[in-house]
Coordinates of C-alpha atoms and ligand atoms in Angstrom, one line a residue:
M16 CA -40.2 -3.2 47.7
K17 CA -43.5 -3.0 45.8
I18 CA -43.8 -5.1 42.7
L19 CA -46.4 -4.9 39.9
I20 CA -46.8 -8.3 38.2
G21 CA -48.5 -9.0 34.9
L22 CA -51.1 -11.7 35.7
S23 CA -52.4 -13.4 32.6
G24 CA -54.6 -16.0 34.3
G25 CA -52.0 -18.6 33.4
V26 CA -49.8 -20.8 35.6
D27 CA -46.5 -19.0 35.0
S28 CA -47.4 -15.5 36.1
A29 CA -49.4 -17.0 39.0
V30 CA -46.4 -18.9 40.3
A31 CA -44.1 -15.9 39.7
A32 CA -46.5 -13.8 41.9
Y33 CA -46.5 -16.5 44.6
L34 CA -42.7 -16.6 44.6
L35 CA -42.4 -12.8 44.9
K36 CA -44.8 -12.8 47.8
K37 CA -43.0 -15.6 49.5
Q38 CA -39.8 -13.5 49.2
G39 CA -41.5 -10.8 51.2
Y40 CA -42.3 -8.3 48.5
E41 CA -45.5 -6.3 48.4
V42 CA -47.2 -7.6 45.2
I43 CA -49.9 -6.1 43.1
G44 CA -51.3 -7.7 40.0
T45 CA -52.5 -6.3 36.7
T46 CA -54.1 -8.0 33.8
M47 CA -54.0 -6.3 30.4
S48 CA -57.0 -6.3 28.2
I49 CA -56.2 -6.3 24.5
W50 CA -59.3 -8.1 23.0
D51 CA -62.0 -5.7 21.7
G52 CA -64.3 -8.4 20.4
S53 CA -64.1 -7.3 16.8
L54 CA -62.5 -10.5 15.5
P55 CA -64.3 -13.8 15.2
A56 CA -64.0 -15.6 18.6
M57 CA -62.1 -18.9 18.5
K58 CA -64.0 -22.1 18.5
T59 CA -61.5 -24.4 20.2
K60 CA -61.6 -24.2 24.0
D61 CA -58.1 -25.5 24.8
N62 CA -56.3 -23.0 22.6
D63 CA -55.2 -20.4 25.0
S64 CA -53.8 -17.6 22.8
C65 CA -53.0 -14.1 23.9
L66 CA -55.5 -12.4 21.5
G67 CA -58.9 -13.9 22.1
P68 CA -61.9 -13.7 24.3
E69 CA -60.5 -12.7 27.8
N70 CA -63.4 -13.1 30.2
E71 CA -62.2 -16.5 31.4
N72 CA -58.6 -15.4 31.8
I73 CA -59.7 -12.3 33.7
E74 CA -61.9 -14.5 36.0
T75 CA -59.0 -16.9 36.6
A76 CA -56.6 -13.9 37.3
H77 CA -59.1 -12.7 39.9
K78 CA -59.2 -16.2 41.5
I79 CA -55.4 -16.3 41.5
A80 CA -55.2 -12.8 43.1
D81 CA -57.8 -13.7 45.7
F82 CA -55.9 -16.9 46.4
L83 CA -52.6 -15.0 46.8
K84 CA -54.3 -12.2 48.7
I85 CA -53.0 -9.5 46.3
P86 CA -55.0 -6.7 44.7
L87 CA -55.6 -7.0 40.9
Y88 CA -56.2 -4.2 38.5
I89 CA -57.5 -4.7 34.9
T90 CA -55.7 -2.4 32.5
D91 CA -57.2 -1.5 29.2
C92 CA -54.5 -1.6 26.5
R93 CA -56.9 -2.4 23.6
E94 CA -56.4 0.9 21.6
E95 CA -52.6 0.8 21.9
Y96 CA -52.5 -2.9 21.1
K97 CA -54.5 -2.2 18.0
K98 CA -52.3 0.7 16.9
V99 CA -48.9 -0.7 17.8
V100 CA -49.3 -4.5 17.2
L101 CA -52.2 -5.2 14.9
E102 CA -51.6 -2.3 12.5
N103 CA -47.9 -3.3 12.2
F104 CA -49.0 -7.0 11.7
R105 CA -51.2 -5.9 8.8
N106 CA -48.6 -3.6 7.2
E107 CA -45.9 -6.3 7.4
Y108 CA -48.1 -8.9 5.7
K109 CA -49.0 -6.4 3.1
E110 CA -45.3 -6.1 2.4
G111 CA -45.0 -9.9 2.0
H112 CA -43.2 -10.1 5.4
T113 CA -43.9 -12.5 8.2
P114 CA -44.0 -10.4 11.4
N115 CA -43.5 -11.5 15.0
P116 CA -46.3 -9.7 17.0
C117 CA -45.1 -11.0 20.4
I118 CA -41.8 -9.2 20.1
R119 CA -43.6 -5.9 19.4
C120 CA -46.2 -6.5 22.1
N121 CA -43.4 -7.1 24.7
A122 CA -41.4 -4.1 23.7
Y123 CA -44.2 -1.6 23.5
I124 CA -47.3 -2.9 25.3
K125 CA -46.5 -5.5 28.0
F126 CA -43.3 -3.8 29.3
G127 CA -44.4 -0.3 28.1
I128 CA -48.0 0.8 28.0
L129 CA -49.1 -1.7 30.7
P130 CA -46.9 -0.6 33.6
A131 CA -47.1 3.0 32.4
T132 CA -50.9 3.0 32.5
V133 CA -51.0 1.5 35.9
R134 CA -48.6 4.2 37.1
K135 CA -50.8 6.9 35.6
T136 CA -53.6 5.8 37.9
G137 CA -51.5 6.9 40.8
L138 CA -50.4 3.5 41.8
N139 CA -46.7 3.4 42.6
F140 CA -44.4 0.4 42.4
D141 CA -40.6 -0.2 42.3
K142 CA -40.3 -3.0 39.8
F143 CA -42.4 -4.8 37.1
A144 CA -42.4 -8.6 37.0
T145 CA -43.7 -11.2 34.5
G146 CA -43.8 -15.0 34.3
H147 CA -41.4 -15.0 31.4
Y148 CA -38.6 -17.5 31.4
A149 CA -35.5 -15.3 31.2
N150 CA -32.9 -13.8 33.5
I151 CA -31.5 -10.3 34.1
G152 CA -28.0 -9.6 35.3
F153 CA -25.7 -6.6 35.6
D154 CA -22.2 -6.2 34.1
S155 CA -20.2 -3.9 36.3
S156 CA -17.4 -3.5 33.8
T157 CA -19.8 -1.9 31.3
N158 CA -22.4 -0.7 33.8
M159 CA -25.1 -2.4 31.7
Y160 CA -27.9 -4.7 32.6
Q161 CA -27.7 -8.0 30.8
L162 CA -30.5 -10.2 29.4
H163 CA -29.7 -13.8 29.9
K164 CA -31.3 -17.1 28.8
A165 CA -33.5 -19.0 31.2
A166 CA -32.2 -22.0 33.2
D167 CA -34.9 -24.1 31.3
L168 CA -33.6 -23.8 27.8
N169 CA -36.7 -25.5 26.4
K170 CA -38.8 -22.7 27.8
D171 CA -36.3 -19.8 27.3
Q172 CA -38.3 -16.8 26.0
T173 CA -35.3 -14.4 25.5
Y174 CA -35.9 -14.5 21.7
F175 CA -39.1 -12.5 22.3
L176 CA -37.4 -10.0 24.7
Y177 CA -34.4 -8.6 22.9
R178 CA -36.1 -5.2 22.3
L179 CA -36.3 -4.4 26.0
T180 CA -34.2 -1.4 26.8
Q181 CA -31.6 -0.8 29.5
K182 CA -34.2 1.2 31.5
T183 CA -36.8 -1.6 31.2
L184 CA -34.3 -4.2 32.2
S185 CA -33.3 -2.1 35.2
E186 CA -37.0 -2.1 36.3
T187 CA -37.9 -5.7 35.6
I188 CA -37.8 -9.0 37.5
F189 CA -38.2 -12.4 36.0
P190 CA -38.9 -14.7 39.1
L191 CA -39.1 -17.8 36.9
G192 CA -35.7 -17.5 35.2
V193 CA -34.0 -20.0 37.5
Y194 CA -36.8 -22.6 37.4
T195 CA -37.8 -25.3 35.0
K196 CA -41.4 -25.4 33.7
E197 CA -41.8 -28.7 35.5
Q198 CA -40.7 -27.1 38.8
V199 CA -43.2 -24.3 38.2
R200 CA -46.0 -26.7 37.5
N201 CA -45.1 -28.6 40.7
I202 CA -45.2 -25.5 42.8
A203 CA -48.6 -24.6 41.4
K204 CA -49.9 -28.1 42.2
K205 CA -48.4 -28.2 45.6
I206 CA -49.9 -24.9 46.7
G207 CA -53.2 -25.6 44.9
L208 CA -53.1 -22.6 42.6
P209 CA -56.4 -22.1 40.6
A210 CA -54.5 -22.1 37.2
A211 CA -52.3 -25.2 38.0
E212 CA -53.7 -27.3 35.1
K213 CA -54.0 -24.5 32.4
P214 CA -52.2 -25.2 29.1
D215 CA -49.4 -22.9 27.9
S216 CA -50.4 -20.2 25.5
Q217 CA -49.4 -21.4 22.0
D218 CA -49.8 -18.6 19.5
F219 CA -50.7 -15.0 19.6
Y220 CA -54.0 -15.7 17.7
C221 CA -55.6 -19.1 17.3
G222 CA -58.0 -18.2 14.5
D223 CA -57.2 -17.6 10.8
Y224 CA -54.8 -14.7 10.4
N225 CA -57.1 -13.4 7.6
D226 CA -59.5 -12.5 10.4
I227 CA -57.0 -9.8 11.4
L228 CA -55.7 -8.9 8.0
Q229 CA -59.0 -8.5 6.2
F230 CA -57.4 -7.7 2.9
P231 CA -59.5 -7.9 -0.3
A232 CA -58.3 -10.6 -2.6
N233 CA -55.3 -9.5 -4.8
P234 CA -54.6 -12.3 -7.3
G235 CA -51.2 -12.7 -8.8
N236 CA -48.8 -15.3 -10.2
I237 CA -46.8 -18.0 -8.6
V238 CA -43.6 -18.4 -10.7
D239 CA -40.4 -20.4 -10.7
K240 CA -36.9 -18.8 -10.6
N241 CA -37.1 -18.3 -14.4
G242 CA -40.4 -16.5 -14.2
R243 CA -42.4 -19.4 -15.6
V244 CA -45.9 -19.2 -14.3
L245 CA -46.7 -22.3 -12.2
G246 CA -50.0 -21.2 -10.6
K247 CA -52.0 -18.3 -9.1
H248 CA -52.3 -16.9 -5.6
N249 CA -55.1 -14.8 -4.1
G250 CA -52.8 -12.6 -2.0
I251 CA -49.2 -12.7 -1.1
W252 CA -50.0 -12.5 2.6
N253 CA -51.2 -16.2 2.5
Y254 CA -47.5 -17.2 1.9
T255 CA -44.4 -17.4 4.0
I256 CA -40.9 -18.3 3.1
G257 CA -40.4 -22.1 3.3
K258 CA -44.1 -22.9 2.9
R259 CA -44.5 -26.1 1.1
K260 CA -48.1 -27.3 1.4
G261 CA -51.2 -25.9 -0.2
L262 CA -49.3 -23.9 -2.9
G263 CA -52.0 -24.8 -5.5
L264 CA -49.6 -25.3 -8.3
L265 CA -50.8 -26.4 -11.8
G266 CA -48.8 -29.5 -12.6
G267 CA -47.1 -32.2 -10.5
T268 CA -43.4 -31.7 -10.1
K269 CA -40.5 -34.0 -9.4
D270 CA -39.0 -32.3 -6.4
P271 CA -40.8 -30.8 -3.4
L272 CA -41.3 -27.1 -4.0
Y273 CA -41.1 -24.3 -1.5
V274 CA -41.8 -20.6 -1.4
I275 CA -38.4 -18.9 -1.8
N276 CA -39.4 -15.3 -2.3
I277 CA -42.4 -13.0 -1.9
S278 CA -42.4 -9.7 -3.9
A279 CA -45.1 -7.2 -2.8
K280 CA -44.0 -4.8 -5.5
Q281 CA -44.6 -7.3 -8.3
N282 CA -47.3 -9.2 -6.4
I283 CA -45.5 -12.4 -7.2
V284 CA -44.7 -15.5 -5.1
T285 CA -41.6 -17.4 -6.3
I286 CA -41.2 -21.1 -5.8
G287 CA -38.0 -23.2 -5.8
T288 CA -36.4 -26.3 -4.5
K289 CA -35.0 -26.8 -1.0
K290 CA -31.5 -25.7 -1.9
D291 CA -32.9 -22.4 -3.1
L292 CA -34.1 -21.7 0.5
Y293 CA -30.5 -21.4 1.8
S294 CA -28.9 -18.0 2.3
S295 CA -25.4 -17.1 3.3
S296 CA -26.2 -13.6 4.6
L297 CA -29.0 -11.2 5.5
T298 CA -29.6 -7.6 6.4
A299 CA -31.4 -6.7 9.6
E300 CA -32.7 -3.3 10.6
K301 CA -34.5 -1.7 13.6
I302 CA -31.6 -3.0 15.7
S303 CA -31.8 -3.1 19.5
W304 CA -28.7 -3.8 21.5
C305 CA -30.2 -4.7 24.8
S306 CA -27.1 -5.7 26.7
I307 CA -24.1 -4.1 25.0
P308 CA -23.2 -0.8 23.4
P309 CA -23.7 -0.9 19.6
P310 CA -20.6 -2.6 18.1
K311 CA -18.5 -0.5 15.8
K312 CA -16.7 -3.3 14.0
T313 CA -17.4 -6.8 12.9
I314 CA -18.1 -9.2 15.8
E315 CA -18.5 -13.0 15.9
V316 CA -21.5 -14.2 17.8
T317 CA -24.3 -16.8 17.5
A318 CA -27.7 -16.0 16.2
K319 CA -31.2 -17.4 15.9
I320 CA -33.3 -16.4 12.9
R321 CA -36.5 -17.7 14.5
R322 CA -37.6 -18.9 17.9
Q323 CA -37.1 -22.6 17.2
H324 CA -33.8 -22.1 15.3
K325 CA -30.6 -23.5 16.9
A326 CA -28.3 -20.5 17.4
E327 CA -25.6 -20.6 14.7
K328 CA -22.3 -18.9 14.3
V329 CA -22.5 -15.5 12.5
F330 CA -20.5 -12.4 11.8
I331 CA -22.3 -9.1 12.4
I332 CA -21.0 -6.3 10.2
P333 CA -22.4 -2.9 11.3
Q334 CA -23.5 -0.6 8.5
E335 CA -23.4 3.2 8.4
D336 CA -27.2 3.5 8.5
S337 CA -27.4 1.5 11.8
S338 CA -28.6 -1.6 10.1
V339 CA -26.4 -4.7 10.2
K340 CA -25.3 -7.2 7.6
V341 CA -25.1 -10.7 9.0
E342 CA -22.9 -13.4 7.4
F343 CA -23.6 -17.0 8.4
A344 CA -20.7 -19.3 9.0
Q345 CA -22.9 -22.0 7.3
P346 CA -25.8 -21.1 4.9
Q347 CA -29.1 -21.1 6.8
M348 CA -32.6 -22.2 5.5
S349 CA -35.7 -20.0 5.2
V350 CA -34.4 -16.5 6.1
T351 CA -37.7 -14.7 6.5
A352 CA -38.2 -11.0 6.2
G353 CA -40.2 -9.6 9.2
Q354 CA -38.9 -12.3 11.6
S355 CA -36.3 -11.2 14.1
I356 CA -32.7 -12.3 14.2
V357 CA -31.5 -12.4 17.8
F358 CA -27.7 -12.3 18.7
Y359 CA -26.2 -14.3 21.6
K360 CA -22.8 -14.6 23.3
G361 CA -23.1 -17.7 25.5
D362 CA -26.3 -17.3 27.4
T363 CA -26.4 -13.5 27.1
V364 CA -28.7 -11.8 24.6
L365 CA -26.7 -9.1 22.9
G366 CA -29.6 -7.7 20.9
G367 CA -31.3 -8.3 17.6
G368 CA -33.2 -6.8 14.8
V369 CA -35.8 -7.3 12.1
I370 CA -34.8 -9.3 9.0
H371 CA -35.2 -7.2 5.9
Ligands
ATP421 N1 -53.1 -10.4 29.5 C1 -52.0 -10.3 30.3 N2 -52.0 -9.4 31.3 C2 -50.9 -9.2 32.1 N3 -49.7 -9.9 31.9 C3 -49.7 -10.8 30.9 C4 -50.8 -11.0 30.0 N4 -50.4 -12.0 29.1 C5 -49.1 -12.3 29.4 N5 -48.7 -11.6 30.5 C6 -47.3 -11.7 31.1 O1 -46.4 -12.1 30.2 C7 -45.8 -13.4 30.6 C8 -45.5 -14.2 29.4 O2 -46.6 -14.4 28.7 P1 -46.9 -15.6 27.7 O3 -48.0 -15.3 26.8 O4 -45.6 -16.0 27.1 O5 -47.5 -16.7 28.6 P2 -47.2 -18.0 29.4 O6 -45.7 -18.4 29.3 O7 -48.2 -19.0 29.0 O8 -47.4 -17.4 30.9 P3 -48.7 -17.6 31.8 O9 -48.7 -19.0 32.2 O10 -48.4 -16.7 32.9 O11 -49.8 -17.2 30.9 C9 -46.8 -13.9 31.5 O12 -46.3 -14.9 32.5 C10 -47.4 -12.7 32.2 O13 -46.6 -12.3 33.3

């Protein structure tokens, strides 16, 4: 079997490639290029984000490929990344939402355009692999592939993968799903991999998001729940639900204040106390059911409303228009439009959607 692996120049994908080779597969590497140099380059050296100058990563990917004796192809995904990920990023912030670009990148670029572009060059392969921490299984009772959490729950990346389709799951391998990060680092050190000491990538972009957004200032009011003006903002995209610091309010207040609502239509940021941040339900759209057929009636599952959230008990109530209403068993803090809610049953990712 021939496997194409996405080699980022980091330790995870390098070890994943090593493990595949060790299992006897024919492995070929590809590094996707998404950086077109139009944004200010980051100043900090240790910040290894996805979107940033790539030369060093490509150089390391070449070193890794040479070390593992596998061919490496650099794949230009810059145009598509700009159209699919960065444009959406801008549109979402314009709407006062807080998007999650990694989820979109995975669904459309990393597991879509990247392998498809390699195939178009005439290079054939049977499966596509990455160094993500996740597992894929198959449920013979439903005949469906299943996305499962990684063995290393601290590194589990399934939150970012819920938009993968059945077809993609059927063609994908996650060699690191059964390992802990510590084991992966130890393998890298033991075999002397060039990327062994590289830090994990932290964020998708390490600079100021305004570099990407580039919106002209659009001043408006910061108000309390009663509409009383407490301050001014320069653009709603500088705020996210739950933000507490740097609100630039006029007078000192007794209780700590947080952003509780952002209205693009009214160009208003609303501030409230911690208890105003709690919601008992939400609506999610653009639903992707990655491991099960779309449920027709209410189901009880657990759900995360952001990557670091502890999965909580919820009831999913399917709506006519294919969106879902989600009711929390316990009210949850900082439900944020643009972020994804991801549904789990045990360690299986059922699917997810974008919070409205
Ligand atoms: N530029 C890229 N080209 C090809 N594949 C990539 C690229 N960036 C990430 N990937 C793939 O996606 C996986 C998960 O990426 P993520 O950004 O989460 O990095 P990571 O966990 O730090 O992994 P790594 O140590 O391999 O960089 C990587 O292991 C790799 O297989």
